[in-house]
Amino acid sequence: MVKRKKCAAAGLLLGVLLSLLLPAGIAEASSLEESIKQKQTAISQAEAEKKKLQSGLSDIKSMVAELEKSKNDLESYVTQLDQQLATLEEKIEELQEQIVEKKEEVAQAKADLEVAQEVAQKQYGDMKNRLKYMYENSTGNGYMEVLFSAGSFSDLLNQAEYIEKISAYDKRKLLEYRQNVEYMNLCKETLEEEEEVLSEAEKSLKQEQESVNTLISEKEKQIVAYEGDISNQESVIAAYEAEIADQNATIAALEKAVAAEKAQLEEQNRLKYDGGMFQMPCPGYTRISDDYGNRIHPILKTQQFHNGVDFAAPSGTPILAAYDGKVVGAAYNSSMGNYVMIDHGDGLYTIYMHASKLYVSNGQTVSKGEQIAAVGSTGRSTGPHLHFSVRLNGSYVSPWSYLK
């Protein structure tokens, strides 16, 4: 019974000493103080990041309204929409990077909190044991007994000379405990703020991805409506053929430029095709949404020549170089969208159309299997896919003659 009373008294004494010995401002500089400042800064930065995310979302309604102005001119409409898609894709990429970083920061904040809780808990236990020992081993006329014999809180405050006798070691330990508790609370607040920013970033990412889907849906709707209008059939067919002719002209011009350049090179330095087989440009995505050759156009309902193979794949899927070569075209065209053209030597070229992103530039040498772009739906496209074409000596040939 006596021992229990002493333990209770020791707990009371701990609370009194904490209130007396730890007024604000008595702490000396320490590494903990620096850690506290860092956590306070981190909290402020997290709050700023959250506000920036909330104010930086794309206004998809304004985008669609702006597109309405140019929907009667299909080429202008597609070009403008693809520019907006590119902006959204950049935002999505930034948000994905921010989410990865924020997850790491959340994990670090959790680890900091766990360490701070362990340290504070251990310090609290050590101080309780220390005070209990001081009380149980004090003599009848010791200063601990004097403190407990005080008739009131005011009497206790008047026993300043006894409080002064508490060792510098004990005071330092009490100070460290107070700082650790403050640091622990800041760790908890930092974790909560970082988790809120992460949640906001994930919400923003989802909204921006939905905006991309909305724009692609708008493009598909307008292209189908325009091409499906019977009154436009003749003009649409002519426009379709003109677009193919424009594609051919663009590609032929690049081929001509390459041929002129090659003519200036010595034979031993000229790029040569060694006869090897190509690899699939979208490994893992082999579903063919439209094959090479003559076929009935899905919207125009007339027989048209399809000059490549369409591989159905989600937006962002890596597009790989089918074979070693040199990039002779990496640009945007209202029909082909973002495209890449690679020279493999001896008049053999591969073309990759409708990409959402290009990762190579004109003049760059690439290796078989190297990522050159990402699948998208830019240009005259109604959904994410890769249009893959092969040309030999100025004419389209079947890609299946070269693919594994």
Short mmCIF file of C-alpha atoms in Angstrom, two decimals:
data_model
loop_
_atom_site.label_atom_id
_atom_site.label_comp_id
_atom_site.label_asym_id
_atom_site.label_seq_id
_atom_site.Cartn_x
_atom_site.Cartn_y
_atom_site.Cartn_z
CA MET A 1 0.00 0.00 0.00
CA VAL A 2 2.83 2.36 0.89
CA LYS A 3 4.63 1.51 -2.34
CA ARG A 4 1.49 2.29 -4.39
CA LYS A 5 1.11 5.66 -2.66
CA LYS A 6 4.74 6.47 -3.37
CA CYS A 7 4.29 5.63 -7.08
CA ALA A 8 1.21 7.86 -7.24
CA ALA A 9 3.11 10.64 -5.52
CA ALA A 10 5.97 10.24 -7.95
CA GLY A 11 3.51 10.62 -10.87
CA LEU A 12 2.11 13.81 -9.27
CA LEU A 13 5.62 15.14 -8.74
CA LEU A 14 6.45 14.50 -12.41
CA GLY A 15 3.52 16.68 -13.52
CA VAL A 16 4.47 19.46 -11.09
CA LEU A 17 8.10 19.44 -12.12
CA LEU A 18 7.19 19.54 -15.82
CA SER A 19 5.05 22.66 -15.24
CA LEU A 20 7.71 24.36 -13.11
CA LEU A 21 10.85 23.50 -14.97
CA LEU A 22 9.66 23.80 -18.55
CA PRO A 23 8.36 27.32 -19.20
CA ALA A 24 8.60 28.45 -22.81
CA GLY A 25 11.96 29.93 -23.71
CA ILE A 26 14.36 28.22 -21.30
CA ALA A 27 15.52 25.65 -23.86
CA GLU A 28 19.04 25.84 -25.16
CA ALA A 29 19.92 25.29 -28.87
CA SER A 30 19.94 21.64 -29.87
CA SER A 31 19.61 19.33 -32.84
CA LEU A 32 15.99 18.75 -31.82
CA GLU A 33 15.21 22.43 -32.26
CA GLU A 34 16.53 22.25 -35.82
CA SER A 35 14.38 19.17 -36.50
CA ILE A 36 11.34 21.01 -35.15
CA LYS A 37 11.99 23.94 -37.51
CA GLN A 38 12.29 21.53 -40.43
CA LYS A 39 8.95 19.92 -39.61
CA GLN A 40 7.27 23.33 -39.33
CA THR A 41 8.63 24.24 -42.77
CA ALA A 42 7.44 20.90 -44.19
CA ILE A 43 3.91 21.55 -42.88
CA SER A 44 3.82 25.00 -44.53
CA GLN A 45 5.07 23.56 -47.83
CA ALA A 46 2.48 20.77 -47.77
CA GLU A 47 -0.33 23.29 -47.21
CA ALA A 48 0.96 25.35 -50.18
CA GLU A 49 1.14 22.23 -52.38
CA LYS A 50 -2.45 21.31 -51.50
CA LYS A 51 -3.73 24.79 -52.44
CA LYS A 52 -1.78 24.69 -55.71
CA LEU A 53 -3.31 21.31 -56.63
CA GLN A 54 -6.81 22.56 -55.87
CA SER A 55 -6.38 25.67 -58.04
CA GLY A 56 -4.47 24.01 -60.92
CA LEU A 57 -7.09 21.61 -62.30
CA SER A 58 -7.88 21.86 -66.02
CA ASP A 59 -11.19 23.47 -66.94
CA ILE A 60 -12.48 20.79 -69.32
CA LYS A 61 -15.76 22.67 -69.93
CA SER A 62 -13.84 25.70 -71.21
CA MET A 63 -11.70 23.46 -73.39
CA VAL A 64 -14.73 21.83 -75.03
CA ALA A 65 -16.41 25.22 -75.48
CA GLU A 66 -13.28 26.57 -77.18
CA LEU A 67 -13.22 23.54 -79.50
CA GLU A 68 -16.81 24.24 -80.60
CA LYS A 69 -15.53 27.33 -82.46
CA SER A 70 -13.44 25.25 -84.85
CA LYS A 71 -15.45 22.00 -85.22
CA ASN A 72 -16.65 22.96 -88.72
CA ASP A 73 -13.03 22.90 -89.89
CA LEU A 74 -12.06 19.31 -89.07
CA GLU A 75 -8.32 19.73 -89.63
CA SER A 76 -8.18 22.84 -87.42
CA TYR A 77 -10.39 21.11 -84.84
CA VAL A 78 -8.17 18.01 -84.63
CA THR A 79 -4.99 20.09 -84.40
CA GLN A 80 -6.40 22.31 -81.63
CA LEU A 81 -7.75 19.32 -79.68
CA ASP A 82 -4.40 17.52 -79.90
CA GLN A 83 -2.68 20.61 -78.50
CA GLN A 84 -5.03 20.51 -75.52
CA LEU A 85 -4.42 16.79 -75.12
CA ALA A 86 -0.67 17.42 -75.05
CA THR A 87 -1.16 19.97 -72.25
CA LEU A 88 -3.25 17.50 -70.25
CA GLU A 89 -0.70 14.71 -70.80
CA GLU A 90 2.04 16.98 -69.41
CA LYS A 91 -0.09 17.69 -66.32
CA ILE A 92 -0.75 13.98 -65.84
CA GLU A 93 2.97 13.23 -66.10
CA GLU A 94 3.76 15.93 -63.49
CA LEU A 95 1.04 14.61 -61.15
CA GLN A 96 2.30 11.02 -61.49
CA GLU A 97 5.81 12.17 -60.56
CA GLN A 98 4.43 14.22 -57.65
CA ILE A 99 2.45 11.23 -56.35
CA VAL A 100 5.57 9.04 -56.37
CA GLU A 101 7.52 11.71 -54.46
CA LYS A 102 4.64 12.34 -52.05
CA LYS A 103 4.32 8.63 -51.22
CA GLU A 104 8.00 8.62 -50.28
CA GLU A 105 7.49 11.73 -48.11
CA VAL A 106 4.47 10.12 -46.40
CA ALA A 107 6.52 7.00 -45.68
CA GLN A 108 9.33 9.14 -44.24
CA ALA A 109 6.86 11.13 -42.13
CA LYS A 110 5.45 7.86 -40.72
CA ALA A 111 8.95 6.66 -39.90
CA ASP A 112 9.82 9.98 -38.19
CA LEU A 113 6.63 9.81 -36.12
CA GLU A 114 7.30 6.23 -35.01
CA VAL A 115 10.85 7.11 -33.92
CA ALA A 116 9.68 10.25 -32.09
CA GLN A 117 6.95 8.27 -30.27
CA GLU A 118 9.44 5.60 -29.19
CA VAL A 119 11.94 8.21 -27.93
CA ALA A 120 9.28 10.19 -26.03
CA GLN A 121 7.81 7.05 -24.48
CA LYS A 122 11.24 5.86 -23.34
CA GLN A 123 12.14 9.28 -21.90
CA TYR A 124 8.84 9.43 -20.02
CA GLY A 125 9.44 5.97 -18.54
CA ASP A 126 13.02 6.87 -17.56
CA MET A 127 11.87 10.05 -15.79
CA LYS A 128 9.14 8.22 -13.89
CA ASN A 129 11.68 5.66 -12.69
CA ARG A 130 14.15 8.43 -11.79
CA LEU A 131 11.57 10.38 -9.75
CA LYS A 132 10.31 7.22 -8.11
CA TYR A 133 13.85 6.33 -7.10
CA MET A 134 14.52 9.87 -5.79
CA TYR A 135 11.36 9.74 -3.70
CA GLU A 136 11.79 6.24 -2.30
CA ASN A 137 15.43 6.84 -1.36
CA SER A 138 15.10 10.35 0.07
CA THR A 139 15.65 10.86 3.83
CA GLY A 140 13.01 12.13 6.13
CA ASN A 141 14.38 15.69 6.05
CA GLY A 142 15.33 15.62 2.35
CA TYR A 143 14.06 18.15 -0.15
CA MET A 144 11.71 15.61 -1.74
CA GLU A 145 9.92 15.18 1.58
CA VAL A 146 9.71 18.97 1.93
CA LEU A 147 8.03 19.24 -1.45
CA PHE A 148 5.46 16.58 -0.55
CA SER A 149 4.79 18.17 2.84
CA ALA A 150 3.71 21.47 1.22
CA GLY A 151 0.21 22.36 2.37
CA SER A 152 -0.84 24.01 -0.89
CA PHE A 153 0.35 24.71 -4.43
CA SER A 154 1.40 28.20 -3.29
CA ASP A 155 3.51 26.65 -0.52
CA LEU A 156 5.09 24.37 -3.08
CA LEU A 157 6.04 27.34 -5.27
CA ASN A 158 7.72 28.94 -2.29
CA GLN A 159 10.06 25.97 -1.95
CA ALA A 160 12.26 27.36 -4.77
CA GLU A 161 15.48 26.57 -2.94
CA TYR A 162 14.58 22.89 -2.96
CA ILE A 163 13.65 22.89 -6.65
CA GLU A 164 17.06 24.47 -7.38
CA LYS A 165 18.68 21.40 -5.81
CA ILE A 166 17.35 19.15 -8.59
CA SER A 167 20.42 18.27 -10.61
CA ALA A 168 21.32 19.85 -13.94
CA TYR A 169 21.12 16.35 -15.39
CA ASP A 170 17.46 16.02 -14.41
CA LYS A 171 16.64 19.46 -15.78
CA ARG A 172 18.32 18.62 -19.08
CA LYS A 173 16.39 15.37 -19.35
CA LEU A 174 13.10 17.15 -18.69
CA LEU A 175 13.94 19.72 -21.34
CA GLU A 176 14.75 17.00 -23.87
CA TYR A 177 11.45 15.30 -23.09
CA ARG A 178 9.50 18.50 -23.71
CA GLN A 179 11.28 19.06 -27.03
CA ASN A 180 10.69 15.48 -28.10
CA VAL A 181 6.98 15.75 -27.34
CA GLU A 182 6.80 18.94 -29.42
CA TYR A 183 8.70 17.22 -32.23
CA MET A 184 6.42 14.17 -32.02
CA ASN A 185 3.32 16.35 -32.36
CA LEU A 186 4.83 18.13 -35.37
CA CYS A 187 5.67 14.75 -36.94
CA LYS A 188 2.04 13.76 -36.57
CA GLU A 189 0.84 17.04 -38.09
CA THR A 190 3.34 16.70 -40.97
CA LEU A 191 2.11 13.18 -41.69
CA GLU A 192 -1.50 14.36 -41.77
CA GLU A 193 -0.65 17.23 -44.13
CA GLU A 194 1.43 15.02 -46.45
CA GLU A 195 -1.38 12.44 -46.60
CA GLU A 196 -3.86 15.19 -47.49
CA VAL A 197 -1.58 16.44 -50.30
CA LEU A 198 -1.19 12.86 -51.59
CA SER A 199 -4.96 12.39 -51.56
CA GLU A 200 -5.44 15.70 -53.38
CA ALA A 201 -2.80 14.76 -56.00
CA GLU A 202 -4.43 11.37 -56.62
CA LYS A 203 -7.82 13.06 -56.96
CA SER A 204 -6.37 15.62 -59.40
CA LEU A 205 -4.72 12.85 -61.43
CA LYS A 206 -8.03 11.01 -61.77
CA GLN A 207 -9.79 14.21 -62.86
CA GLU A 208 -7.12 15.05 -65.46
CA GLN A 209 -7.29 11.49 -66.85
CA GLU A 210 -11.06 11.83 -67.12
CA SER A 211 -10.50 15.12 -68.98
CA VAL A 212 -8.27 13.30 -71.50
CA ASN A 213 -10.99 10.70 -72.05
CA THR A 214 -13.55 13.48 -72.50
CA LEU A 215 -11.46 15.19 -75.18
CA ILE A 216 -10.77 11.94 -77.04
CA SER A 217 -14.49 11.15 -76.91
CA GLU A 218 -15.26 14.63 -78.28
CA LYS A 219 -12.86 14.09 -81.17
CA GLU A 220 -14.30 10.67 -82.00
CA LYS A 221 -17.83 12.11 -81.93
CA GLN A 222 -16.95 14.99 -84.26
CA ILE A 223 -14.95 12.87 -86.71
CA VAL A 224 -17.67 10.21 -86.92
CA ALA A 225 -20.42 12.85 -87.24
CA TYR A 226 -18.52 14.72 -89.95
CA GLU A 227 -17.51 11.66 -91.94
CA GLY A 228 -20.89 9.96 -91.44
CA ASP A 229 -22.90 12.88 -92.85
CA ILE A 230 -24.19 11.66 -96.26
CA SER A 231 -24.03 15.19 -97.65
CA ASN A 232 -20.33 15.19 -96.90
CA GLN A 233 -19.55 11.74 -98.34
CA GLU A 234 -17.98 12.89 -101.58
CA SER A 235 -16.03 15.68 -99.95
CA VAL A 236 -15.03 13.41 -97.06
CA ILE A 237 -13.75 10.72 -99.42
CA ALA A 238 -11.83 13.38 -101.33
CA ALA A 239 -10.50 14.79 -98.05
CA TYR A 240 -9.54 11.29 -96.87
CA GLU A 241 -7.65 10.66 -100.10
CA ALA A 242 -6.09 14.11 -99.83
CA GLU A 243 -4.92 13.32 -96.32
CA ILE A 244 -3.34 10.08 -97.48
CA ALA A 245 -1.74 12.01 -100.31
CA ASP A 246 -0.54 14.59 -97.77
CA GLN A 247 0.92 11.82 -95.63
CA ASN A 248 2.60 10.35 -98.67
CA ALA A 249 3.92 13.76 -99.70
CA THR A 250 5.35 14.39 -96.23
CA ILE A 251 6.96 10.97 -96.10
CA ALA A 252 8.17 11.15 -99.70
CA ALA A 253 9.74 14.54 -99.00
CA LEU A 254 11.59 13.05 -96.04
CA GLU A 255 12.71 10.12 -98.18
CA LYS A 256 13.91 12.53 -100.87
CA ALA A 257 15.82 14.58 -98.30
CA VAL A 258 17.43 11.43 -96.93
CA ALA A 259 18.32 10.26 -100.44
CA ALA A 260 19.95 13.60 -101.19
CA GLU A 261 21.88 13.44 -97.95
CA LYS A 262 22.97 9.89 -98.60
CA ALA A 263 24.24 10.81 -102.05
CA GLN A 264 26.80 13.02 -100.35
CA LEU A 265 28.10 10.28 -98.11
CA GLU A 266 30.77 7.78 -98.96
CA GLU A 267 29.52 4.26 -99.66
CA GLN A 268 31.13 2.81 -96.55
CA ASN A 269 29.34 5.30 -94.30
CA ARG A 270 25.91 4.81 -95.84
CA LEU A 271 23.21 3.19 -93.67
CA LYS A 272 22.51 -0.35 -94.82
CA TYR A 273 19.74 -2.78 -93.90
CA ASP A 274 21.25 -6.13 -92.90
CA GLY A 275 18.12 -8.17 -93.59
CA GLY A 276 17.18 -8.90 -89.96
CA MET A 277 13.59 -9.35 -88.78
CA PHE A 278 11.76 -6.52 -87.02
CA GLN A 279 10.40 -6.81 -83.50
CA MET A 280 6.80 -5.99 -82.60
CA PRO A 281 6.53 -2.21 -82.01
CA CYS A 282 4.00 -2.70 -79.17
CA PRO A 283 5.06 -5.91 -77.38
CA GLY A 284 2.18 -7.48 -75.48
CA TYR A 285 -0.46 -5.71 -77.58
CA THR A 286 -1.02 -7.84 -80.67
CA ARG A 287 -4.75 -7.26 -81.21
CA ILE A 288 -5.17 -5.85 -84.70
CA SER A 289 -7.92 -3.25 -84.94
CA ASP A 290 -7.23 -2.69 -88.68
CA ASP A 291 -4.88 -4.72 -90.89
CA TYR A 292 -2.76 -3.84 -93.90
CA GLY A 293 -4.37 -3.90 -97.36
CA ASN A 294 -7.65 -3.09 -99.07
CA ARG A 295 -10.66 -2.95 -96.79
CA ILE A 296 -14.04 -1.26 -96.37
CA HIS A 297 -13.52 2.01 -94.49
CA PRO A 298 -15.48 1.70 -91.17
CA ILE A 299 -17.12 5.11 -91.53
CA LEU A 300 -16.99 5.99 -95.24
CA LYS A 301 -18.25 2.49 -96.22
CA THR A 302 -16.11 2.53 -99.38
CA GLN A 303 -13.12 0.38 -100.29
CA GLN A 304 -9.89 2.05 -99.29
CA PHE A 305 -6.27 0.94 -99.06
CA HIS A 306 -4.97 0.79 -95.48
CA ASN A 307 -1.24 1.34 -95.66
CA GLY A 308 -0.27 -0.16 -92.31
CA VAL A 309 -1.28 -2.24 -89.32
CA ASP A 310 -3.23 -0.74 -86.40
CA PHE A 311 -2.27 -2.20 -83.01
CA ALA A 312 -4.93 -1.50 -80.35
CA ALA A 313 -3.25 -0.44 -77.08
CA PRO A 314 -3.99 1.93 -74.15
CA SER A 315 -2.69 5.49 -74.17
CA GLY A 316 0.84 5.72 -72.80
CA THR A 317 1.85 2.19 -73.91
CA PRO A 318 5.53 2.24 -74.99
CA ILE A 319 6.17 2.28 -78.75
CA LEU A 320 9.51 0.61 -79.57
CA ALA A 321 11.75 0.93 -82.63
CA ALA A 322 11.16 -2.17 -84.75
CA TYR A 323 14.81 -2.20 -85.88
CA ASP A 324 18.09 -0.28 -85.71
CA GLY A 325 18.11 2.93 -87.69
CA LYS A 326 18.17 6.70 -87.81
CA VAL A 327 15.23 8.99 -87.03
CA VAL A 328 14.44 11.08 -90.11
CA GLY A 329 11.11 12.44 -88.91
CA ALA A 330 9.70 13.19 -85.45
CA ALA A 331 6.96 15.79 -85.63
CA TYR A 332 3.20 16.51 -85.64
CA ASN A 333 0.85 16.30 -88.62
CA SER A 334 -2.92 16.91 -88.44
CA SER A 335 -3.55 13.54 -90.10
CA MET A 336 -0.77 11.37 -88.64
CA GLY A 337 -0.72 13.19 -85.28
CA ASN A 338 2.61 12.83 -83.49
CA TYR A 339 4.67 10.48 -85.65
CA VAL A 340 8.16 9.01 -85.96
CA MET A 341 9.84 7.84 -89.16
CA ILE A 342 12.99 5.70 -89.02
CA ASP A 343 15.43 4.98 -91.87
CA HIS A 344 16.81 1.42 -91.71
CA GLY A 345 18.95 1.71 -94.85
CA ASP A 346 18.63 0.57 -98.47
CA GLY A 347 15.32 2.39 -98.97
CA LEU A 348 13.56 0.70 -96.01
CA TYR A 349 11.60 2.86 -93.54
CA THR A 350 9.16 2.34 -90.66
CA ILE A 351 6.52 4.91 -89.61
CA TYR A 352 4.75 5.10 -86.23
CA MET A 353 1.64 7.33 -86.06
CA HIS A 354 -0.89 8.87 -83.58
CA ALA A 355 1.51 8.91 -80.58
CA SER A 356 0.70 10.86 -77.42
CA LYS A 357 4.40 11.56 -76.75
CA LEU A 358 7.62 11.52 -78.80
CA TYR A 359 10.86 10.55 -77.06
CA VAL A 360 13.25 10.91 -80.00
CA SER A 361 14.23 13.73 -82.32
CA ASN A 362 15.25 14.10 -85.95
CA GLY A 363 18.77 12.82 -86.67
CA GLN A 364 18.91 10.57 -83.61
CA THR A 365 20.23 7.01 -83.97
CA VAL A 366 18.03 4.38 -82.32
CA SER A 367 18.41 0.68 -81.56
CA LYS A 368 15.94 -2.16 -82.03
CA GLY A 369 13.64 -2.27 -78.99
CA GLU A 370 14.39 1.30 -77.85
CA GLN A 371 11.34 3.33 -76.74
CA ILE A 372 10.70 6.09 -79.26
CA ALA A 373 7.16 7.22 -78.38
CA ALA A 374 3.97 6.40 -76.45
CA VAL A 375 0.63 5.23 -77.84
CA GLY A 376 -2.01 7.94 -78.15
CA SER A 377 -4.89 9.16 -80.30
CA THR A 378 -3.48 12.29 -81.92
CA GLY A 379 -4.25 13.26 -85.52
CA ARG A 380 -7.05 11.60 -87.51
CA SER A 381 -7.70 8.96 -84.88
CA THR A 382 -10.84 7.97 -82.98
CA GLY A 383 -9.17 6.00 -80.20
CA PRO A 384 -5.77 5.06 -78.76
CA HIS A 385 -3.74 2.82 -81.11
CA LEU A 386 -0.46 2.60 -83.04
CA HIS A 387 -0.60 2.83 -86.83
CA PHE A 388 2.56 1.03 -87.99
CA SER A 389 3.67 1.27 -91.64
CA VAL A 390 6.66 0.00 -93.65
CA ARG A 391 7.91 1.57 -96.89
CA LEU A 392 10.43 0.16 -99.33
CA ASN A 393 11.88 2.25 -102.16
CA GLY A 394 9.04 4.78 -102.01
CA SER A 395 6.07 2.40 -101.72
CA TYR A 396 4.12 0.90 -98.82
CA VAL A 397 4.67 -2.81 -98.26
CA SER A 398 3.13 -5.27 -95.81
CA PRO A 399 4.68 -4.94 -92.32
CA TRP A 400 4.09 -8.68 -91.85
CA SER A 401 6.94 -9.37 -94.28
CA TYR A 402 9.36 -7.97 -91.70
CA LEU A 403 7.75 -8.65 -88.33
CA LYS A 404 8.56 -11.79 -86.31
#
